[in-house]
Amino acid sequence: MKTRILRVDPAAVDAGALGEISAVLARGGLMAYPTETFYGLGAAAFYARAVARVFELKGRNRGKPLPLIAADLDMVGKIAGPLPDAFRALAAEFWPGPLTLVLKAAPDLPAHLRGPGGSVAVRIPPVAWLRKLAYGLSQPLTATSANLSGEKEISEAADVLTSFDRRVELIVDGGRTPGGAPSTILDLTTPEPRILRPGAVPETKIRAVLGA
């Protein structure tokens, strides 16, 4: 496999580039891509074999399902549900943005995307072209860092190439990413919401929205 490099301006990814990226994912390929923090590994989430390859490349424990990014609230509603009362207020305040919500998975969500207790972790990202990509594919994308499990996150496409050359079909080179805190992960499947991973959205802001 030859890894292709596609250079883009993350603030202005045009329709042609989106079409090229979509074509790779639609045939079960993998991409490394720039996010608002670091580079991530992306697969079209409904392709079980592509998702399995992400686990293999990262050396990730299969018991830790991959978080997903969705295009919009309609897509979230198709992969998760029923949605708890707190969901709408949190989504309205923090999406698009760095808050990952753990929700009950929809009954027909593929088994390879389900987490413990039949859950799914999802967010709507602030990166517009990623939302457009998911919308065009009519399915969510995997959202996990482009590194080996336990190693440092990567901010440069050249370093992604060092780790994943000939192992992914495409590297979307958007230049150096800004780094920063990861998304906060909030579990809404329990009687009381609980933070599983502190991150970019502080607990104080979440509590303010929830009125607690």
CSV table of C-alpha atoms in Angstrom, one decimal:
chain,number,residue,atom,x,y,z
A,1,MET,CA,0.0,0.0,0.0
A,2,LYS,CA,1.3,3.5,-0.9
A,3,THR,CA,0.2,6.2,1.5
A,4,ARG,CA,-0.9,9.3,-0.4
A,5,ILE,CA,-0.4,12.8,1.1
A,6,LEU,CA,-3.2,15.4,0.4
A,7,ARG,CA,-2.3,18.9,1.5
A,8,VAL,CA,-5.2,21.1,2.5
A,9,ASP,CA,-5.9,24.4,4.3
A,10,PRO,CA,-8.1,23.1,7.3
A,11,ALA,CA,-10.0,26.3,7.3
A,12,ALA,CA,-11.0,26.0,3.6
A,13,VAL,CA,-11.1,22.4,2.4
A,14,ASP,CA,-12.7,22.6,-1.0
A,15,ALA,CA,-15.3,20.2,-2.5
A,16,GLY,CA,-12.7,18.5,-4.7
A,17,ALA,CA,-10.5,17.6,-1.7
A,18,LEU,CA,-13.6,16.5,0.3
A,19,GLY,CA,-14.6,14.2,-2.6
A,20,GLU,CA,-11.1,12.6,-2.7
A,21,ILE,CA,-11.2,12.0,1.0
A,22,SER,CA,-14.7,10.6,0.9
A,23,ALA,CA,-13.8,8.2,-1.9
A,24,VAL,CA,-11.0,6.7,0.2
A,25,LEU,CA,-13.2,6.2,3.2
A,26,ALA,CA,-16.2,4.9,1.2
A,27,ARG,CA,-14.1,2.0,0.0
A,28,GLY,CA,-13.0,1.1,3.5
A,29,GLY,CA,-9.7,3.0,3.6
A,30,LEU,CA,-8.2,4.9,6.5
A,31,MET,CA,-7.0,8.5,6.8
A,32,ALA,CA,-4.9,10.4,9.3
A,33,TYR,CA,-6.3,13.9,9.5
A,34,PRO,CA,-5.8,17.2,11.4
A,35,THR,CA,-8.2,18.0,14.2
A,36,GLU,CA,-8.5,21.1,16.4
A,37,THR,CA,-5.9,19.6,18.7
A,38,PHE,CA,-3.8,16.8,17.2
A,39,TYR,CA,-3.9,14.4,14.2
A,40,GLY,CA,-6.5,11.6,14.3
A,41,LEU,CA,-7.1,8.3,12.6
A,42,GLY,CA,-10.3,8.2,10.6
A,43,ALA,CA,-12.5,5.5,9.2
A,44,ALA,CA,-16.1,5.5,8.0
A,45,ALA,CA,-17.6,4.0,11.2
A,46,PHE,CA,-20.1,1.6,9.7
A,47,TYR,CA,-17.3,-0.3,7.9
A,48,ALA,CA,-16.4,-2.9,10.5
A,49,ARG,CA,-13.2,-4.0,8.8
A,50,ALA,CA,-11.9,-0.4,8.6
A,51,VAL,CA,-12.7,0.2,12.3
A,52,ALA,CA,-10.8,-3.1,13.1
A,53,ARG,CA,-7.8,-1.8,11.2
A,54,VAL,CA,-7.8,1.3,13.4
A,55,PHE,CA,-7.6,-0.9,16.5
A,56,GLU,CA,-4.8,-2.9,14.9
A,57,LEU,CA,-2.7,0.1,13.9
A,58,LYS,CA,-3.0,1.7,17.3
A,59,GLY,CA,-2.6,-1.5,19.3
A,60,ARG,CA,-5.7,-0.4,21.1
A,61,ASN,CA,-7.6,-2.7,23.5
A,62,ARG,CA,-10.8,-3.9,21.7
A,63,GLY,CA,-12.6,-3.4,25.0
A,64,LYS,CA,-12.3,0.4,24.5
A,65,PRO,CA,-14.6,1.3,21.6
A,66,LEU,CA,-13.6,4.2,19.5
A,67,PRO,CA,-15.3,7.6,20.0
A,68,LEU,CA,-17.1,8.9,17.0
A,69,ILE,CA,-17.7,12.3,15.4
A,70,ALA,CA,-21.0,13.1,13.8
A,71,ALA,CA,-22.1,15.7,11.3
A,72,ASP,CA,-25.1,17.1,13.2
A,73,LEU,CA,-27.8,16.3,15.7
A,74,ASP,CA,-29.8,14.3,13.3
A,75,MET,CA,-26.9,11.9,12.9
A,76,VAL,CA,-26.4,11.7,16.6
A,77,GLY,CA,-30.1,10.8,16.9
A,78,LYS,CA,-29.6,7.9,14.5
A,79,ILE,CA,-26.7,6.3,16.4
A,80,ALA,CA,-27.9,7.0,19.9
A,81,GLY,CA,-31.1,6.9,21.8
A,82,PRO,CA,-33.2,7.3,23.7
A,83,LEU,CA,-31.5,10.6,24.6
A,84,PRO,CA,-31.6,11.7,28.2
A,85,ASP,CA,-33.1,15.0,29.4
A,86,ALA,CA,-29.7,16.6,29.9
A,87,PHE,CA,-28.6,16.0,26.3
A,88,ARG,CA,-30.3,18.9,24.5
A,89,ALA,CA,-29.0,21.5,26.9
A,90,LEU,CA,-25.4,20.2,26.8
A,91,ALA,CA,-25.5,19.9,23.0
A,92,ALA,CA,-26.9,23.4,22.5
A,93,GLU,CA,-24.2,24.9,24.8
A,94,PHE,CA,-21.1,22.9,23.8
A,95,TRP,CA,-21.5,21.6,20.2
A,96,PRO,CA,-19.8,21.9,17.8
A,97,GLY,CA,-17.0,21.6,20.3
A,98,PRO,CA,-14.8,19.6,22.6
A,99,LEU,CA,-17.4,17.7,24.6
A,100,THR,CA,-17.8,13.9,24.0
A,101,LEU,CA,-21.0,12.5,25.3
A,102,VAL,CA,-21.4,8.9,26.2
A,103,LEU,CA,-25.0,7.9,25.4
A,104,LYS,CA,-27.1,4.8,25.1
A,105,ALA,CA,-26.6,3.3,21.6
A,106,ALA,CA,-29.5,3.1,19.2
A,107,PRO,CA,-30.9,-0.4,18.9
A,108,ASP,CA,-29.6,-0.9,15.4
A,109,LEU,CA,-26.1,0.5,15.9
A,110,PRO,CA,-23.6,-2.1,14.7
A,111,ALA,CA,-22.0,-4.2,17.4
A,112,HIS,CA,-18.5,-3.1,16.6
A,113,LEU,CA,-19.3,0.5,17.7
A,114,ARG,CA,-21.0,-0.4,21.0
A,115,GLY,CA,-19.2,0.3,24.2
A,116,PRO,CA,-19.9,-1.1,27.7
A,117,GLY,CA,-23.6,-1.6,28.5
A,118,GLY,CA,-24.5,-0.8,24.9
A,119,SER,CA,-23.2,2.8,24.8
A,120,VAL,CA,-21.7,5.0,22.2
A,121,ALA,CA,-19.3,8.0,22.7
A,122,VAL,CA,-19.9,10.9,20.2
A,123,ARG,CA,-19.4,14.6,19.6
A,124,ILE,CA,-20.0,17.1,16.9
A,125,PRO,CA,-16.5,18.7,16.2
A,126,PRO,CA,-15.8,22.4,15.6
A,127,VAL,CA,-13.9,21.5,12.4
A,128,ALA,CA,-16.4,22.3,9.6
A,129,TRP,CA,-14.9,20.1,6.9
A,130,LEU,CA,-15.1,17.0,9.1
A,131,ARG,CA,-18.8,17.7,9.7
A,132,LYS,CA,-19.2,18.0,5.9
A,133,LEU,CA,-17.3,14.8,5.4
A,134,ALA,CA,-19.5,12.8,7.8
A,135,TYR,CA,-22.6,14.3,6.3
A,136,GLY,CA,-21.6,13.4,2.8
A,137,LEU,CA,-20.8,9.8,3.8
A,138,SER,CA,-24.1,9.6,5.8
A,139,GLN,CA,-22.2,8.0,8.7
A,140,PRO,CA,-20.0,9.1,11.6
A,141,LEU,CA,-16.2,8.9,11.5
A,142,THR,CA,-13.9,7.4,14.1
A,143,ALA,CA,-12.1,10.0,16.3
A,144,THR,CA,-9.0,8.6,17.9
A,145,SER,CA,-5.5,10.1,18.0
A,146,ALA,CA,-3.1,9.1,15.3
A,147,ASN,CA,-0.5,7.4,17.5
A,148,LEU,CA,0.2,4.1,19.1
A,149,SER,CA,-1.8,3.5,22.3
A,150,GLY,CA,0.1,5.0,25.2
A,151,GLU,CA,2.4,7.2,23.1
A,152,LYS,CA,2.3,11.0,22.7
A,153,GLU,CA,-0.2,12.7,20.3
A,154,ILE,CA,1.1,13.9,17.0
A,155,SER,CA,1.0,17.5,15.7
A,156,GLU,CA,2.9,17.2,12.4
A,157,ALA,CA,1.9,15.3,9.3
A,158,ALA,CA,5.5,14.3,8.8
A,159,ASP,CA,5.5,12.5,12.1
A,160,VAL,CA,2.2,10.8,11.2
A,161,LEU,CA,3.9,9.6,8.0
A,162,THR,CA,6.8,8.2,10.1
A,163,SER,CA,4.4,6.1,12.2
A,164,PHE,CA,1.8,5.1,9.5
A,165,ASP,CA,3.5,5.2,6.1
A,166,ARG,CA,2.1,2.3,4.0
A,167,ARG,CA,-0.3,1.5,6.8
A,168,VAL,CA,-3.0,4.1,5.9
A,169,GLU,CA,-4.3,5.0,2.5
A,170,LEU,CA,-4.3,8.8,3.0
A,171,ILE,CA,-2.7,11.5,5.2
A,172,VAL,CA,-4.6,14.8,5.1
A,173,ASP,CA,-1.8,17.3,5.7
A,174,GLY,CA,-3.2,20.4,7.2
A,175,GLY,CA,0.1,21.6,8.6
A,176,ARG,CA,0.9,21.8,12.3
A,177,THR,CA,-2.1,21.3,14.6
A,178,PRO,CA,-2.4,23.6,17.7
A,179,GLY,CA,-2.4,20.9,20.4
A,180,GLY,CA,-4.2,21.5,23.6
A,181,ALA,CA,-6.5,19.6,25.9
A,182,PRO,CA,-8.6,16.7,24.5
A,183,SER,CA,-12.4,16.7,24.6
A,184,THR,CA,-14.0,16.3,28.0
A,185,ILE,CA,-15.8,12.9,28.1
A,186,LEU,CA,-19.2,13.0,30.0
A,187,ASP,CA,-21.2,9.9,30.7
A,188,LEU,CA,-24.9,10.4,30.4
A,189,THR,CA,-25.9,6.7,30.7
A,190,THR,CA,-25.8,6.8,34.5
A,191,PRO,CA,-28.4,8.2,36.9
A,192,GLU,CA,-26.1,11.2,37.5
A,193,PRO,CA,-23.9,12.6,34.7
A,194,ARG,CA,-20.2,11.9,35.5
A,195,ILE,CA,-16.9,13.0,33.9
A,196,LEU,CA,-14.9,10.1,32.6
A,197,ARG,CA,-12.0,12.2,31.3
A,198,PRO,CA,-11.4,15.9,32.2
A,199,GLY,CA,-10.6,18.0,29.1
A,200,ALA,CA,-11.2,21.2,27.3
A,201,VAL,CA,-14.7,21.8,28.8
A,202,PRO,CA,-14.4,22.5,32.5
A,203,GLU,CA,-16.6,20.7,35.0
A,204,THR,CA,-17.8,24.0,36.3
A,205,LYS,CA,-19.3,24.9,32.9
A,206,ILE,CA,-21.0,21.6,32.6
A,207,ARG,CA,-22.5,21.9,36.1
A,208,ALA,CA,-23.7,25.4,35.3
A,209,VAL,CA,-25.6,24.1,32.2
A,210,LEU,CA,-27.0,21.2,34.2
A,211,GLY,CA,-28.1,23.5,37.0
A,212,ALA,CA,-26.1,21.5,39.6
